[in-house]
Tab-separated table of C-alpha atoms in Angstrom:
chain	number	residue	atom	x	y	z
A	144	UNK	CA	0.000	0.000	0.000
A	145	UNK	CA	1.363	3.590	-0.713
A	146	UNK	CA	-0.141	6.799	0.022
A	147	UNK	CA	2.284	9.065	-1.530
A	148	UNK	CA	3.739	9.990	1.928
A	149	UNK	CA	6.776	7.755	1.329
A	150	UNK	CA	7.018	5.437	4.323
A	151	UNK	CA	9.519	3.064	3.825
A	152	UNK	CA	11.061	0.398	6.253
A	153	UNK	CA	14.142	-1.231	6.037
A	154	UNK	CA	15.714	-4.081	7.958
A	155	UNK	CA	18.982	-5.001	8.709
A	156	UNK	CA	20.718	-7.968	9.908
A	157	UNK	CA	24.451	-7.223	11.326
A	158	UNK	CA	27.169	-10.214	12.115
A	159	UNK	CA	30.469	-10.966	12.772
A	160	UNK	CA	33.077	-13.944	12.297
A	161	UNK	CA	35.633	-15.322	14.436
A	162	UNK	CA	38.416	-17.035	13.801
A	163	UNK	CA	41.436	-18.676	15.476
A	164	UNK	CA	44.852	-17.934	15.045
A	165	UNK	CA	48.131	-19.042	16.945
A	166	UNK	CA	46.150	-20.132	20.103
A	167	UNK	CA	43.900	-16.880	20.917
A	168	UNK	CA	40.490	-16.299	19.271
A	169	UNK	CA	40.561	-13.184	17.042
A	170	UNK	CA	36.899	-11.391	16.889
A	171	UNK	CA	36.495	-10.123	13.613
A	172	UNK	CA	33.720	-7.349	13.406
A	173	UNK	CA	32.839	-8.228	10.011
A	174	UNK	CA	29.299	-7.083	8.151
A	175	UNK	CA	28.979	-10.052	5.898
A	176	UNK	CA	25.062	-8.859	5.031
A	177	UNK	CA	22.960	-6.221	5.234
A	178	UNK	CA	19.258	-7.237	4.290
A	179	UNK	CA	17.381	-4.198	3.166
A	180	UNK	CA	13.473	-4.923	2.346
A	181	UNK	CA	11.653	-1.963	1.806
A	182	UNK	CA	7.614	-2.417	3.075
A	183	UNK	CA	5.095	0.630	2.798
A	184	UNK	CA	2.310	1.159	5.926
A	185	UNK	CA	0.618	3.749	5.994
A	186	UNK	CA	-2.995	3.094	5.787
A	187	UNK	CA	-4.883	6.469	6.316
A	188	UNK	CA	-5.051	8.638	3.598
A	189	UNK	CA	-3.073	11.995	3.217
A	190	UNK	CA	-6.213	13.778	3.642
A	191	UNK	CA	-6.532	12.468	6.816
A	192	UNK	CA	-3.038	13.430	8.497
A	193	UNK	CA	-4.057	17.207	7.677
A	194	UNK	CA	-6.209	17.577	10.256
A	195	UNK	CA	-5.998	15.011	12.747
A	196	UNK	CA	-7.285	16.196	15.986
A	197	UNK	CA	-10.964	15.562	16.335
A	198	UNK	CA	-12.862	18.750	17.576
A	199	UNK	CA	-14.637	18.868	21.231
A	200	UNK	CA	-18.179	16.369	21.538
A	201	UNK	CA	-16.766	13.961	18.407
A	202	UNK	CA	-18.467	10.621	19.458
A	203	UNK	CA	-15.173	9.002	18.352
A	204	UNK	CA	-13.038	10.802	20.294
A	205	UNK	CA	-9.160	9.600	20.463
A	206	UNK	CA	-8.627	6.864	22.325
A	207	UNK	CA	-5.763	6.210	25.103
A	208	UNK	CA	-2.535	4.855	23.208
A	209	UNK	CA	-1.323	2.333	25.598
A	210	UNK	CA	2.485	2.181	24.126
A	211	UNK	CA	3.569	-0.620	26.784
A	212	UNK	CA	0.359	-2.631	25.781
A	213	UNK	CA	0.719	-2.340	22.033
A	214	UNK	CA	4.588	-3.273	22.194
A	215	UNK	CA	3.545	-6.143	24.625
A	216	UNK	CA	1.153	-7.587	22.328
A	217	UNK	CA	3.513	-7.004	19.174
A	218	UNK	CA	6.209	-9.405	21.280
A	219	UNK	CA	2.918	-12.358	21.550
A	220	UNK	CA	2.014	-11.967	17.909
A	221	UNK	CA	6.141	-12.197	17.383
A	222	UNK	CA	6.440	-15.697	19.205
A	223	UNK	CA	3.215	-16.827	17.679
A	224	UNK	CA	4.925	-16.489	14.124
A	225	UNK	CA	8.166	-18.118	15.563
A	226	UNK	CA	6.192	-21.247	16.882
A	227	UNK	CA	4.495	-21.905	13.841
A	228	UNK	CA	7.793	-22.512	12.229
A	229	UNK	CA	8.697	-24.616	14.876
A	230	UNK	CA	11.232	-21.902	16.425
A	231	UNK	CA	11.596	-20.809	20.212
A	232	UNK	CA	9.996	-17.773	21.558
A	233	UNK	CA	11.819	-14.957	21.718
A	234	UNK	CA	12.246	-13.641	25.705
A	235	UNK	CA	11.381	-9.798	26.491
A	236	UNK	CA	14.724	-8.469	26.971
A	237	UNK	CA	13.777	-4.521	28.991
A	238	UNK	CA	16.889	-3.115	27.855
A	239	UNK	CA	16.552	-4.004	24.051
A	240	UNK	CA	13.005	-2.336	24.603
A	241	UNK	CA	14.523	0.750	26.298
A	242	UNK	CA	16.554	1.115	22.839
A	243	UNK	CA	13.860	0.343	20.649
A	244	UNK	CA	11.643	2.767	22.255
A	245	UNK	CA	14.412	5.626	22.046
A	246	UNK	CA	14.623	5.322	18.576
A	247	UNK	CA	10.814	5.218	17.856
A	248	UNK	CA	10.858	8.056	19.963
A	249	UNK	CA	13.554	10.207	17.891
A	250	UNK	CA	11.811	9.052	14.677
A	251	UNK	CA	8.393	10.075	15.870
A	252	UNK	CA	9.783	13.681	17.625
A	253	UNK	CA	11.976	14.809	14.351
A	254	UNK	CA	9.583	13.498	11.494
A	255	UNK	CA	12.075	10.689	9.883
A	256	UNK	CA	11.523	7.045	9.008
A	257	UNK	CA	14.811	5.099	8.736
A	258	UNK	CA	17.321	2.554	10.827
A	259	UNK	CA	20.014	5.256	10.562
A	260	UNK	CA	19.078	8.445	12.944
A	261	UNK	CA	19.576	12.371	11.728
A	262	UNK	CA	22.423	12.289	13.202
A	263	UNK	CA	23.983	9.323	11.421
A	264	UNK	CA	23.777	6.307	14.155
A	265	UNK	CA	22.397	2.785	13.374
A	266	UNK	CA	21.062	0.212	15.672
A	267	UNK	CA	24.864	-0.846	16.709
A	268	UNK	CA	25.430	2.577	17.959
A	269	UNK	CA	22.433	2.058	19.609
A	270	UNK	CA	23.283	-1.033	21.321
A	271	UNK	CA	27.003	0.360	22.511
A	272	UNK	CA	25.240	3.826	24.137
A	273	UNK	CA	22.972	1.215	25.694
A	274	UNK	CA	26.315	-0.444	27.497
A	275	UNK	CA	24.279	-3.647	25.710
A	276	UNK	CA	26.831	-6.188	24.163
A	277	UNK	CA	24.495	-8.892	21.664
A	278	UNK	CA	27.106	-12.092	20.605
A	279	UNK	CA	24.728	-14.966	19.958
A	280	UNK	CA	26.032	-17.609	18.388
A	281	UNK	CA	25.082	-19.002	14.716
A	282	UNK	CA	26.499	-21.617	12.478
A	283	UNK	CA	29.944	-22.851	12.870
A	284	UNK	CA	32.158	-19.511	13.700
A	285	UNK	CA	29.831	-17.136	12.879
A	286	UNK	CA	27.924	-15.046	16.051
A	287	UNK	CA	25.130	-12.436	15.158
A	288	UNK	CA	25.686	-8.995	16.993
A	289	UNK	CA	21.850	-8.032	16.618
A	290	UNK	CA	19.347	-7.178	14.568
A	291	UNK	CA	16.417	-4.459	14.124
A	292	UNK	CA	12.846	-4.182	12.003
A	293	UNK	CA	11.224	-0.882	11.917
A	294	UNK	CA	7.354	-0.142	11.000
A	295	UNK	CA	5.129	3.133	10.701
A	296	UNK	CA	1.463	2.250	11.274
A	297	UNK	CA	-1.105	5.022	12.140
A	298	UNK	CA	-3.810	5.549	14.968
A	299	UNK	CA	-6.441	5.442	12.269
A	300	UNK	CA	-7.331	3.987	9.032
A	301	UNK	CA	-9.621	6.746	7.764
A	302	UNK	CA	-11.782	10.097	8.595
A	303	UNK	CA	-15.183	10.669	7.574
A	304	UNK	CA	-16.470	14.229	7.370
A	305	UNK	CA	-20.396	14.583	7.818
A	306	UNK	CA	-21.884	18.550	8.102
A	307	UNK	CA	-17.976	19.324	8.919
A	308	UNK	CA	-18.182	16.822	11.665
A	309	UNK	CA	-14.842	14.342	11.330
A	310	UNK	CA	-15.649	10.922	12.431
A	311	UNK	CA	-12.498	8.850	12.829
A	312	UNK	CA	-11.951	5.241	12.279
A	313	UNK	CA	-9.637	4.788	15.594
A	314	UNK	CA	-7.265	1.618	15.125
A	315	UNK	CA	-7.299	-0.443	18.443
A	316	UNK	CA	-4.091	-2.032	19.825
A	317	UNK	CA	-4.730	-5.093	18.669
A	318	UNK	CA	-5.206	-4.253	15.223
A	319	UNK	CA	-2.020	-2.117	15.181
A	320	UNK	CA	0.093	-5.086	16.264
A	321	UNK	CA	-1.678	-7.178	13.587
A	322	UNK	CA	-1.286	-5.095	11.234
A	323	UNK	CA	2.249	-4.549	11.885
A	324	UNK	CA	3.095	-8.029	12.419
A	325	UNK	CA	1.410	-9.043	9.204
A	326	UNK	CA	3.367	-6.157	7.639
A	327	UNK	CA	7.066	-7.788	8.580
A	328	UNK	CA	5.705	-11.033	7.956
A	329	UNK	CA	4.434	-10.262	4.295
A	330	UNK	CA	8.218	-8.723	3.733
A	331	UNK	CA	10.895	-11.028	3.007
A	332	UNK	CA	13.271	-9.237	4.690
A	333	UNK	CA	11.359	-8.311	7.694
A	334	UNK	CA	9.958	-12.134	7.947
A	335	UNK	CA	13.586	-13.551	7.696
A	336	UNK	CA	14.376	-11.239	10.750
A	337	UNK	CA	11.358	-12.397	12.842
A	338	UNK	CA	12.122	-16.271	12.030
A	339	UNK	CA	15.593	-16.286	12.744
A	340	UNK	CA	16.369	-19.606	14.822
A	341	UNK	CA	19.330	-17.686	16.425
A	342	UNK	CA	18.020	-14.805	18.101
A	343	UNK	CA	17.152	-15.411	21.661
A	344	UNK	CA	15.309	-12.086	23.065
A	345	UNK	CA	13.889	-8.860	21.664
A	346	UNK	CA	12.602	-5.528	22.685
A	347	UNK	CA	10.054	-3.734	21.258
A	348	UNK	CA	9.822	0.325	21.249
A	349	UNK	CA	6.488	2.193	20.696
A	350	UNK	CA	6.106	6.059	19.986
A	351	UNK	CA	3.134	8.537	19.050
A	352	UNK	CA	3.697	11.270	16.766
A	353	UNK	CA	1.772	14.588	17.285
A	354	UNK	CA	0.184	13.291	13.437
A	355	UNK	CA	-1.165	10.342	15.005
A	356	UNK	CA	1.838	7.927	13.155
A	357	UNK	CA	2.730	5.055	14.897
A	358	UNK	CA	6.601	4.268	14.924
A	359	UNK	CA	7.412	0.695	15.746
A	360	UNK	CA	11.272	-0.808	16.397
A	361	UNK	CA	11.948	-4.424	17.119
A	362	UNK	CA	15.671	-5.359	18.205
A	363	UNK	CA	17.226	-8.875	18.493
A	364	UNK	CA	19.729	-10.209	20.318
């Protein structure tokens, strides 16, 4: 789906390779691939994100965004996904939330839509002004130093005006983490992310914009 706005979300996957040499292992930071799948959410239409404060008395007034609710229900649809592939759940890791959420936050505060901040920092930076260290181990010599999906959903699908009365179509959380969850799932990259057999925890960070955009992160370790 595309609505003009441009909403694009990228994934990418970041690993390293060790290797011994004359009796003491040698940890190679190494990128050997960088996954970048490019999925477009954004359901309402541009018409809607002009105005999209509902005035005083609307009988669909906005609803409370519960951002610790929606991010906890993302993480159930996540394992759900991962168990029908016959894969482990994924634990809540707090501090991979804290990170997710920061960056969700920045993206939703100063109007961008990418894994790589304004001021030039991807999740690994991320992860290192954290103090978090991710090393989980994959095939053979290879150990995956994290991971991250990103998403832009919105609060609402649509606005009806009647006699200059806007009626909104207000998403509910659980629609926003289907939604989103079908989104990664329906994009190879994203879906390869999700159903990797060698992650062990996530976090997942939730921010508002003042637009009524939804900004999602997901990290893996």
């Amino acid at each position: 789906m595309q609505d003009g706005g441009g909403c694009d979300t990228m994934i990418k996957i970041q690993f390293r390779e060790t290797a011994m040499k004359r009796k003491e292992l040698l940890r190679l930071s190494v990128i050997l691939m960088v996954f970048y799948a490019v999925f477009t959410a954004c359901h309402a239409p541009r018409s809607a994100r002009i105005s999209p404060a509902p005035p005083p008395g609307d009988s669909r007034s906005k609803p409370e965004m519960r951002a610790a609710e929606l991010e906890k229900r993302i993480h159930v649809l996540v394992n759900v996904e991962r168990k029908k592939h016959g894969l482990s759940s994924l634990v809540w890791n707090d501090t991979l939330s804290s990170i997710a959420r920061k960056h969700s936050r920045d993206m939703a505060k100063r109007g961008y839509f990418s894994h790589v901040s304004q001021d030039g920092h991807d999740f690994s930076y991320r992860y290192k002004q954290e103090g978090y260290q991710c090393e989980v181990r994959g095939q053979g010599k290879v150990y995956y130093t994290g991971g991250e999906n990103i998403f832009q959903n919105n609060l609402y699908d649509k606005v009806t005006i009647t006699n200059g009365v806007r009626r909104y179509d207000w998403n509910s959380v659980d629609r926003i983490a289907e939604t989103t969850v079908d989104g990664w799932m329906n994009s190879p990259g994203h879906r390869k992310n999700i159903l990797m057999p060698y992650w062990v925890s996530e976090g997942i960070g939730v921010s508002v914009s003042p637009d009524d955009k939804v900004y999602i992160t997901q990290n893996f370790c």
